[in-house]
mmCIF file of C-alpha atoms in Angstrom:
data_model
loop_
_atom_site.group_PDB
_atom_site.id
_atom_site.type_symbol
_atom_site.label_atom_id
_atom_site.label_comp_id
_atom_site.label_asym_id
_atom_site.label_seq_id
_atom_site.Cartn_x
_atom_site.Cartn_y
_atom_site.Cartn_z
ATOM 1 C CA MET A 1 -23.804 -17.826 19.908
ATOM 2 C CA MET A 2 -21.321 -18.614 17.421
ATOM 3 C CA ILE A 3 -17.619 -17.073 18.317
ATOM 4 C CA HIS A 4 -14.891 -16.512 15.036
ATOM 5 C CA ARG A 5 -11.422 -16.108 16.382
ATOM 6 C CA LEU A 6 -8.814 -14.529 13.863
ATOM 7 C CA ARG A 7 -5.262 -14.287 14.959
ATOM 8 C CA THR A 8 -2.763 -11.737 14.103
ATOM 9 C CA ILE A 9 0.856 -10.219 14.125
ATOM 10 C CA ASP A 10 0.728 -7.169 14.147
ATOM 11 C CA ALA A 11 3.586 -4.929 13.218
ATOM 12 C CA HIS A 12 4.719 -1.274 12.027
ATOM 13 C CA ALA A 13 7.384 0.223 9.134
ATOM 14 C CA ALA A 14 8.251 3.691 9.482
ATOM 15 C CA GLY A 15 5.872 3.993 11.668
ATOM 16 C CA GLU A 16 2.777 2.647 9.664
ATOM 17 C CA PRO A 17 0.658 -0.623 11.393
ATOM 18 C CA LEU A 18 0.522 -3.607 9.730
ATOM 19 C CA ARG A 19 -2.115 -6.235 10.554
ATOM 20 C CA LEU A 20 -0.731 -9.751 9.554
ATOM 21 C CA ILE A 21 -4.167 -12.419 9.826
ATOM 22 C CA VAL A 22 -1.984 -16.074 10.502
ATOM 23 C CA ASP A 23 -5.262 -17.779 11.915
ATOM 24 C CA GLY A 24 -8.832 -18.025 11.135
ATOM 25 C CA PHE A 25 -8.856 -16.390 7.535
ATOM 26 C CA PRO A 26 -10.085 -18.368 4.949
ATOM 27 C CA SER A 27 -7.630 -19.920 1.552
ATOM 28 C CA PRO A 28 -8.778 -16.773 -1.123
ATOM 29 C CA HIS A 29 -9.722 -19.167 -4.403
ATOM 30 C CA GLY A 30 -7.848 -18.440 -8.258
ATOM 31 C CA LYS A 31 -5.634 -18.391 -10.473
ATOM 32 C CA THR A 32 -3.569 -15.620 -10.116
ATOM 33 C CA MET A 33 -3.582 -12.443 -6.927
ATOM 34 C CA LEU A 34 -6.271 -10.185 -8.834
ATOM 35 C CA ASP A 35 -8.335 -13.910 -9.056
ATOM 36 C CA LYS A 36 -7.387 -14.208 -5.387
ATOM 37 C CA ARG A 37 -7.956 -11.112 -4.295
ATOM 38 C CA GLU A 38 -11.260 -10.838 -6.153
ATOM 39 C CA TRP A 39 -12.465 -14.370 -3.911
ATOM 40 C CA VAL A 40 -11.660 -12.215 -0.889
ATOM 41 C CA ARG A 41 -13.621 -9.012 -1.444
ATOM 42 C CA ARG A 42 -16.496 -11.642 -2.658
ATOM 43 C CA HIS A 43 -16.363 -13.926 0.218
ATOM 44 C CA ALA A 44 -14.174 -12.854 2.879
ATOM 45 C CA ASP A 45 -15.159 -8.792 3.207
ATOM 46 C CA HIS A 46 -16.638 -8.398 6.360
ATOM 47 C CA LEU A 47 -13.177 -10.202 8.060
ATOM 48 C CA ARG A 48 -11.551 -7.576 6.573
ATOM 49 C CA ARG A 49 -13.663 -4.544 7.933
ATOM 50 C CA ALA A 50 -14.057 -6.633 11.730
ATOM 51 C CA LEU A 51 -10.142 -6.504 11.789
ATOM 52 C CA MET A 52 -9.365 -3.013 9.663
ATOM 53 C CA LEU A 53 -12.282 -0.565 11.351
ATOM 54 C CA GLU A 54 -13.161 -0.646 14.955
ATOM 55 C CA PRO A 55 -13.312 -1.534 17.537
ATOM 56 C CA ARG A 56 -10.539 -3.768 16.594
ATOM 57 C CA GLY A 57 -8.820 -1.327 14.174
ATOM 58 C CA HIS A 58 -9.187 2.070 13.040
ATOM 59 C CA ALA A 59 -9.455 3.966 10.119
ATOM 60 C CA ASP A 60 -6.012 4.532 9.395
ATOM 61 C CA MET A 61 -5.901 0.757 9.923
ATOM 62 C CA TYR A 62 -3.631 -1.960 7.213
ATOM 63 C CA GLY A 63 -3.535 -5.518 6.671
ATOM 64 C CA ALA A 64 -2.182 -7.667 5.406
ATOM 65 C CA ILE A 65 -3.427 -12.426 4.256
ATOM 66 C CA LEU A 66 -0.348 -14.836 2.970
ATOM 67 C CA THR A 67 -2.061 -16.662 0.142
ATOM 68 C CA GLU A 68 -0.620 -20.027 -2.189
ATOM 69 C CA PRO A 69 1.434 -18.456 -4.332
ATOM 70 C CA VAL A 70 0.754 -18.165 -8.421
ATOM 71 C CA MET A 71 3.694 -18.585 -10.048
ATOM 72 C CA PRO A 72 6.867 -21.130 -10.026
ATOM 73 C CA GLY A 73 9.175 -20.061 -7.969
ATOM 74 C CA SER A 74 7.422 -17.575 -5.631
ATOM 75 C CA HIS A 75 7.279 -18.138 -1.232
ATOM 76 C CA ALA A 76 4.609 -17.150 -0.935
ATOM 77 C CA GLY A 77 1.267 -14.592 -2.289
ATOM 78 C CA VAL A 78 0.161 -11.901 -0.575
ATOM 79 C CA LEU A 79 -2.970 -9.606 -0.257
ATOM 80 C CA PHE A 80 -3.694 -6.895 1.454
ATOM 81 C CA MET A 81 -6.238 -4.802 2.694
ATOM 82 C CA HIS A 82 -7.184 -1.394 4.047
ATOM 83 C CA ASN A 83 -10.173 1.209 5.388
ATOM 84 C CA GLU A 84 -11.601 0.934 2.023
ATOM 85 C CA GLY A 85 -11.046 -2.595 0.588
ATOM 86 C CA TYR A 86 -7.671 -3.874 -0.936
ATOM 87 C CA SER A 87 -4.739 -2.378 -3.055
ATOM 88 C CA THR A 88 -2.811 -3.981 -5.383
ATOM 89 C CA MET A 89 0.581 -3.284 -3.831
ATOM 90 C CA CYS A 90 2.233 -2.361 -0.427
ATOM 91 C CA GLY A 91 5.545 -1.427 -0.117
ATOM 92 C CA HIS A 92 5.874 -0.701 3.648
ATOM 93 C CA GLY A 93 3.341 -4.145 3.773
ATOM 94 C CA VAL A 94 6.540 -6.116 2.565
ATOM 95 C CA ILE A 95 9.165 -4.749 4.632
ATOM 96 C CA ALA A 96 6.703 -5.110 7.451
ATOM 97 C CA VAL A 97 5.146 -8.984 6.627
ATOM 98 C CA THR A 98 8.775 -10.130 5.620
ATOM 99 C CA THR A 99 10.311 -8.525 8.555
ATOM 100 C CA ILE A 100 7.250 -11.077 10.876
ATOM 101 C CA ALA A 101 7.389 -13.959 8.558
ATOM 102 C CA LEU A 102 11.350 -14.223 9.282
ATOM 103 C CA GLU A 103 11.393 -13.345 12.763
ATOM 104 C CA ARG A 104 8.639 -15.352 13.315
ATOM 105 C CA GLY A 105 9.458 -18.525 11.281
ATOM 106 C CA LEU A 106 6.039 -18.232 8.907
ATOM 107 C CA LEU A 107 8.204 -19.003 5.409
ATOM 108 C CA MET A 108 10.985 -20.163 5.248
ATOM 109 C CA PRO A 109 13.850 -17.948 2.450
ATOM 110 C CA GLY A 110 16.256 -19.327 -0.112
ATOM 111 C CA GLY A 111 19.111 -20.978 0.837
ATOM 112 C CA ASP A 112 20.625 -17.708 1.303
ATOM 113 C CA GLY A 113 18.131 -17.356 4.674
ATOM 114 C CA THR A 114 17.527 -13.678 3.699
ATOM 115 C CA THR A 115 15.205 -13.624 0.201
ATOM 116 C CA ILE A 116 11.555 -13.526 0.051
ATOM 117 C CA VAL A 117 9.429 -13.812 -3.488
ATOM 118 C CA TYR A 118 6.312 -12.807 -2.902
ATOM 119 C CA ASP A 119 3.408 -13.247 -5.449
ATOM 120 C CA SER A 120 1.196 -9.749 -5.541
ATOM 121 C CA PRO A 121 -1.973 -8.345 -7.430
ATOM 122 C CA ALA A 122 0.136 -5.857 -8.941
ATOM 123 C CA GLY A 123 3.055 -9.076 -10.218
ATOM 124 C CA THR A 124 5.917 -10.298 -8.258
ATOM 125 C CA ILE A 125 8.229 -9.013 -5.337
ATOM 126 C CA ARG A 126 11.692 -9.765 -4.503
ATOM 127 C CA ALA A 127 12.145 -8.647 -0.461
ATOM 128 C CA ARG A 128 15.589 -9.611 1.095
ATOM 129 C CA ALA A 129 16.023 -8.799 4.726
ATOM 130 C CA ARG A 130 19.646 -8.032 6.706
ATOM 131 C CA TRP A 131 19.569 -9.257 10.099
ATOM 132 C CA ALA A 132 20.687 -7.159 12.552
ATOM 133 C CA GLY A 133 24.521 -8.491 14.276
ATOM 134 C CA GLU A 134 25.441 -12.388 13.382
ATOM 135 C CA ALA A 135 23.156 -13.477 10.541
ATOM 136 C CA GLY A 136 20.389 -15.442 11.460
ATOM 137 C CA ARG A 137 17.669 -17.728 9.834
ATOM 138 C CA ALA A 138 14.237 -18.136 10.161
ATOM 139 C CA GLY A 139 12.058 -19.789 12.752
ATOM 140 C CA GLU A 140 15.596 -18.648 14.722
ATOM 141 C CA ALA A 141 16.060 -16.457 17.497
ATOM 142 C CA GLY A 142 16.658 -13.251 15.503
ATOM 143 C CA ARG A 143 16.274 -9.691 14.644
ATOM 144 C CA VAL A 144 15.213 -8.314 10.825
ATOM 145 C CA ASP A 145 17.609 -4.853 11.450
ATOM 146 C CA SER A 146 16.220 -3.991 7.328
ATOM 147 C CA VAL A 147 14.358 -5.347 4.003
ATOM 148 C CA SER A 148 14.978 -4.317 0.921
ATOM 149 C CA PHE A 149 12.572 -5.205 -1.923
ATOM 150 C CA VAL A 150 12.906 -4.996 -5.636
ATOM 151 C CA ASN A 151 9.783 -3.351 -6.977
ATOM 152 C CA VAL A 152 7.271 -4.145 -9.936
ATOM 153 C CA PRO A 153 8.153 -1.675 -12.758
ATOM 154 C CA SER A 154 7.470 1.771 -12.007
ATOM 155 C CA PHE A 155 6.862 4.883 -14.405
ATOM 156 C CA VAL A 156 5.153 7.785 -15.382
ATOM 157 C CA LEU A 157 1.612 7.249 -17.017
ATOM 158 C CA HIS A 158 0.646 11.076 -16.914
ATOM 159 C CA GLY A 159 2.963 13.808 -16.991
ATOM 160 C CA GLY A 160 1.806 17.512 -15.759
ATOM 161 C CA LEU A 161 -2.032 16.865 -16.054
ATOM 162 C CA ALA A 162 -4.528 19.550 -15.004
ATOM 163 C CA VAL A 163 -6.559 19.140 -12.590
ATOM 164 C CA LYS A 164 -9.497 21.524 -11.866
ATOM 165 C CA LEU A 165 -10.490 21.544 -7.790
ATOM 166 C CA SER A 166 -13.148 23.138 -6.431
ATOM 167 C CA SER A 167 -10.905 26.648 -5.511
ATOM 168 C CA ARG A 168 -8.295 26.307 -7.739
ATOM 169 C CA GLN A 169 -6.133 24.339 -10.757
ATOM 170 C CA VAL A 170 -3.277 21.963 -10.056
ATOM 171 C CA ARG A 171 -0.935 19.760 -11.758
ATOM 172 C CA ALA A 172 -0.006 16.675 -11.354
ATOM 173 C CA ASP A 173 2.020 13.931 -12.562
ATOM 174 C CA VAL A 174 0.105 10.314 -12.466
ATOM 175 C CA ALA A 175 2.646 7.860 -11.989
ATOM 176 C CA PHE A 176 2.955 3.970 -10.778
ATOM 177 C CA GLY A 177 4.864 2.032 -8.456
ATOM 178 C CA GLY A 178 2.866 -0.937 -7.749
ATOM 179 C CA ALA A 179 -0.425 0.669 -7.592
ATOM 180 C CA PHE A 180 -1.434 4.611 -9.432
ATOM 181 C CA TYR A 181 -0.454 7.962 -7.427
ATOM 182 C CA ALA A 182 -1.698 11.290 -8.588
ATOM 183 C CA ILE A 183 1.783 13.526 -7.265
ATOM 184 C CA VAL A 184 1.320 16.638 -6.426
ATOM 185 C CA ASP A 185 4.272 20.249 -5.241
ATOM 186 C CA SER A 186 2.683 20.713 -1.522
ATOM 187 C CA GLU A 187 3.146 24.947 -2.320
ATOM 188 C CA ALA A 188 0.647 23.880 -5.594
ATOM 189 C CA VAL A 189 -2.280 23.504 -3.249
ATOM 190 C CA GLY A 190 -0.679 26.142 -0.161
ATOM 191 C CA LEU A 191 -0.716 23.657 2.188
ATOM 192 C CA PRO A 192 2.748 22.627 4.205
ATOM 193 C CA ILE A 193 3.513 18.956 4.557
ATOM 194 C CA ASP A 194 2.692 18.728 8.885
ATOM 195 C CA VAL A 195 0.501 17.334 10.565
ATOM 196 C CA ALA A 196 -1.668 20.452 11.895
ATOM 197 C CA HIS A 197 -2.614 20.309 8.451
ATOM 198 C CA LEU A 198 -3.356 16.681 7.702
ATOM 199 C CA PRO A 199 -7.729 17.832 7.966
ATOM 200 C CA GLU A 200 -6.601 20.301 5.002
ATOM 201 C CA LEU A 201 -4.417 17.315 3.247
ATOM 202 C CA ARG A 202 -7.431 14.828 3.205
ATOM 203 C CA ARG A 203 -9.496 16.770 1.748
ATOM 204 C CA VAL A 204 -8.025 18.037 -1.015
ATOM 205 C CA GLY A 205 -6.110 15.211 -1.429
ATOM 206 C CA MET A 206 -9.021 13.204 -1.710
ATOM 207 C CA GLU A 207 -11.278 15.779 -3.652
ATOM 208 C CA ILE A 208 -7.615 15.056 -5.962
ATOM 209 C CA LYS A 209 -7.783 11.788 -6.296
ATOM 210 C CA LEU A 210 -11.277 11.434 -7.625
ATOM 211 C CA ALA A 211 -10.916 14.601 -10.130
ATOM 212 C CA VAL A 212 -8.259 12.295 -11.630
ATOM 213 C CA ASP A 213 -9.829 9.706 -11.829
ATOM 214 C CA ALA A 214 -12.957 11.595 -13.277
ATOM 215 C CA SER A 215 -10.868 13.739 -15.868
ATOM 216 C CA VAL A 216 -8.488 10.649 -17.747
ATOM 217 C CA ALA A 217 -8.231 6.778 -18.429
ATOM 218 C CA ILE A 218 -5.804 5.713 -15.553
ATOM 219 C CA ALA A 219 -4.762 1.175 -16.241
ATOM 220 C CA HIS A 220 -1.720 -0.300 -16.484
ATOM 221 C CA PRO A 221 -0.916 -0.591 -20.391
ATOM 222 C CA LEU A 222 -0.065 -4.559 -19.853
ATOM 223 C CA GLU A 223 -2.552 -5.200 -17.220
ATOM 224 C CA PRO A 224 -6.025 -3.909 -18.036
ATOM 225 C CA GLY A 225 -7.162 -4.584 -13.835
ATOM 226 C CA LEU A 226 -4.813 -2.510 -12.567
ATOM 227 C CA ARG A 227 -6.275 0.355 -13.564
ATOM 228 C CA GLY A 228 -7.714 3.548 -11.223
ATOM 229 C CA ILE A 229 -6.064 5.835 -8.567
ATOM 230 C CA TYR A 230 -4.528 4.265 -5.338
ATOM 231 C CA GLY A 231 -3.463 8.194 -3.265
ATOM 232 C CA THR A 232 -2.628 11.504 -3.762
ATOM 233 C CA ILE A 233 0.843 12.037 -3.033
ATOM 234 C CA PHE A 234 1.900 15.322 -1.529
ATOM 235 C CA THR A 235 5.556 16.323 -2.038
ATOM 236 C CA GLY A 236 7.977 18.812 0.094
ATOM 237 C CA PRO A 237 11.752 19.569 0.815
ATOM 238 C CA ALA A 238 12.923 17.501 3.357
ATOM 239 C CA SER A 239 12.388 18.501 7.023
ATOM 240 C CA ASP A 240 15.408 16.049 7.721
ATOM 241 C CA ASP A 241 19.019 16.995 6.007
ATOM 242 C CA ARG A 242 19.331 12.963 5.293
ATOM 243 C CA ALA A 243 16.510 13.022 2.955
ATOM 244 C CA ASP A 244 16.055 14.542 -0.493
ATOM 245 C CA LEU A 245 12.032 15.035 0.116
ATOM 246 C CA LYS A 246 9.274 14.804 2.279
ATOM 247 C CA ASN A 247 5.928 14.088 1.379
ATOM 248 C CA VAL A 248 2.663 12.530 2.932
ATOM 249 C CA THR A 249 0.310 10.380 0.995
ATOM 250 C CA ILE A 250 -3.372 10.265 0.554
ATOM 251 C CA PHE A 251 -4.935 6.772 0.143
ATOM 252 C CA ALA A 252 -7.672 4.962 -0.359
ATOM 253 C CA ASP A 253 -11.050 6.717 1.525
ATOM 254 C CA ALA A 254 -8.502 9.028 3.240
ATOM 255 C CA GLU A 255 -6.643 7.210 5.424
ATOM 256 C CA VAL A 256 -2.699 8.529 5.771
ATOM 257 C CA ASP A 257 0.239 6.944 5.383
ATOM 258 C CA ARG A 258 2.446 7.424 8.598
ATOM 259 C CA SER A 259 5.317 5.907 7.171
ATOM 260 C CA PRO A 260 6.809 7.407 3.631
ATOM 261 C CA CYS A 261 4.974 5.080 1.418
ATOM 262 C CA GLY A 262 6.739 2.786 -0.315
ATOM 263 C CA THR A 263 4.471 2.023 -3.643
ATOM 264 C CA GLY A 264 4.536 5.482 -3.311
ATOM 265 C CA THR A 265 8.153 6.206 -3.078
ATOM 266 C CA CYS A 266 8.576 4.093 -5.633
ATOM 267 C CA ALA A 267 6.479 6.611 -8.228
ATOM 268 C CA VAL A 268 7.408 9.810 -7.028
ATOM 269 C CA MET A 269 11.176 8.495 -8.048
ATOM 270 C CA ALA A 270 10.028 6.862 -11.758
ATOM 271 C CA VAL A 271 8.841 10.696 -12.152
ATOM 272 C CA ILE A 272 11.977 12.252 -11.264
ATOM 273 C CA ASP A 273 13.526 10.200 -13.051
ATOM 274 C CA ALA A 274 11.156 10.886 -15.929
ATOM 275 C CA MET A 275 12.415 14.471 -15.198
ATOM 276 C CA GLY A 276 16.195 13.261 -15.465
ATOM 277 C CA LEU A 277 16.741 14.542 -11.694
ATOM 278 C CA LEU A 278 17.510 10.998 -9.940
ATOM 279 C CA GLY A 279 20.605 9.707 -9.755
ATOM 280 C CA GLU A 280 22.033 6.196 -10.613
ATOM 281 C CA ASP A 281 23.680 5.735 -7.845
ATOM 282 C CA LYS A 282 22.708 8.724 -5.933
ATOM 283 C CA PRO A 283 20.886 6.711 -3.088
ATOM 284 C CA PHE A 284 16.793 8.659 -2.426
ATOM 285 C CA VAL A 285 15.828 9.341 0.516
ATOM 286 C CA HIS A 286 11.788 9.874 0.954
ATOM 287 C CA GLU A 287 10.809 11.599 4.950
ATOM 288 C CA SER A 288 7.543 10.766 6.293
ATOM 289 C CA LEU A 289 5.273 13.088 7.281
ATOM 290 C CA ILE A 290 6.056 11.779 10.804
ATOM 291 C CA GLY A 291 10.195 12.359 9.825
ATOM 292 C CA THR A 292 10.761 8.296 9.501
ATOM 293 C CA ARG A 293 12.647 7.571 5.979
ATOM 294 C CA PHE A 294 12.463 5.019 3.454
ATOM 295 C CA THR A 295 15.777 4.666 0.819
ATOM 296 C CA GLY A 296 15.344 3.604 -3.050
ATOM 297 C CA ARG A 297 18.146 2.967 -6.151
ATOM 298 C CA VAL A 298 17.208 2.613 -9.713
ATOM 299 C CA ALA A 299 18.313 -1.113 -9.480
ATOM 300 C CA SER A 300 17.269 -1.251 -13.371
ATOM 301 C CA ARG A 301 15.416 0.175 -16.113
ATOM 302 C CA THR A 302 12.951 -1.226 -18.594
ATOM 303 C CA LEU A 303 9.898 -0.206 -20.730
ATOM 304 C CA VAL A 304 6.329 -1.150 -20.301
ATOM 305 C CA GLY A 305 3.825 -1.029 -23.509
ATOM 306 C CA GLU A 306 5.849 2.867 -24.563
ATOM 307 C CA HIS A 307 6.686 3.852 -21.131
ATOM 308 C CA HIS A 308 10.024 4.235 -19.448
ATOM 309 C CA ALA A 309 10.536 2.663 -16.776
ATOM 310 C CA ILE A 310 12.622 2.552 -13.475
ATOM 311 C CA VAL A 311 12.381 -0.701 -11.211
ATOM 312 C CA PRO A 312 13.581 0.297 -8.042
ATOM 313 C CA GLU A 313 14.162 -0.717 -4.258
ATOM 314 C CA ILE A 314 13.147 0.631 -1.599
ATOM 315 C CA GLU A 315 14.581 -0.707 2.342
ATOM 316 C CA GLY A 316 13.610 0.682 5.725
ATOM 317 C CA SER A 317 13.128 -1.089 8.896
ATOM 318 C CA ALA A 318 9.841 -3.105 10.714
ATOM 319 C CA TRP A 319 9.447 -4.115 14.168
ATOM 320 C CA ILE A 320 7.082 -6.163 15.698
ATOM 321 C CA THR A 321 4.314 -4.277 17.812
ATOM 322 C CA GLY A 322 1.899 -7.404 19.090
ATOM 323 C CA GLU A 323 0.101 -10.443 18.954
ATOM 324 C CA HIS A 324 -3.482 -10.939 18.746
ATOM 325 C CA THR A 325 -6.833 -13.396 19.372
ATOM 326 C CA PHE A 326 -9.379 -11.168 18.348
ATOM 327 C CA ILE A 327 -13.024 -12.572 18.758
ATOM 328 C CA VAL A 328 -16.344 -11.618 16.444
ATOM 329 C CA ASP A 329 -19.226 -12.445 18.679
ATOM 330 C CA ASP A 330 -22.479 -13.434 15.984
ATOM 331 C CA THR A 331 -24.221 -12.205 18.255
ATOM 332 C CA ASP A 332 -22.785 -8.207 18.310
ATOM 333 C CA PRO A 333 -24.844 -5.991 16.386
ATOM 334 C CA LEU A 334 -21.477 -4.125 15.314
ATOM 335 C CA LYS A 335 -19.114 -7.688 14.526
ATOM 336 C CA ASN A 336 -17.801 -5.648 11.161
ATOM 337 C CA GLY A 337 -16.860 -2.967 11.884
ATOM 338 C CA PHE A 338 -17.286 0.372 11.894
ATOM 339 C CA ARG A 339 -16.188 4.141 10.952
ATOM 340 C CA ILE A 340 -16.720 7.515 12.682
#
């Protein structure tokens, strides 16, 4: 009998889980983060399945591993995983990983004691923590109150795209915020953003995702390895007076984001900015399905190929929920996980 042990530290950011694998996972090979992601997909996907899927995880679990950096000046690389495979970037994941890394002393930040620079498949991400109470330092007892991160340039790839569904035609904006999303007004599909309508939101969200992917080329103009629709974002009126917009993101294989979705918030901000409606100095507050919030602002502007882009900064909070040692027994017929 062969036993494989994996140690994780779990957290949630605005309600969305993050399982950081800290021991028992092989070190990914590759010169770039996309290379490392492909190495994990080819050589360690059974471990992703074991930790993301039942009986150790669930259909909406999300995870991450830290790697050696690939760029000078970066503290670490980070790869994100979910029920279907691997994403290119994850905003709630950056918030949760940074909180875990600082509160548990896994990474030593810059001289200010608050900044960690990550390499991700989508590009370089600079995260900054705000400590609760008196300023803390990595490795010391302390609570990270919030984390903000400056994301990769975010832009609209296809605006007002006509998408034919089985029951109707809708308009979608395809935007990049670290991953590509199809962004649709929830009223256009006749579904309010609430838990009661989640089964239909999942179904229609996946139908939109597949329809957009089949109808138009989705690829980053500067990095061809970043391609395809990651998810569908339904937007609607906020339930909270403190928020500007409410959303639910259906991504990967019908996974539902409990948080406002960090990269999705960046993509939505890019769409609003393209419409001329994003205030330059006013924060953008994005509400989730469960009422939690992320706050975004425009840090700067740039061009991505021929596309006007914003460089967004997103802020949110995460909490550690547990520390686990998982056992994978080679004799277990369900050792690599399953989904229902």
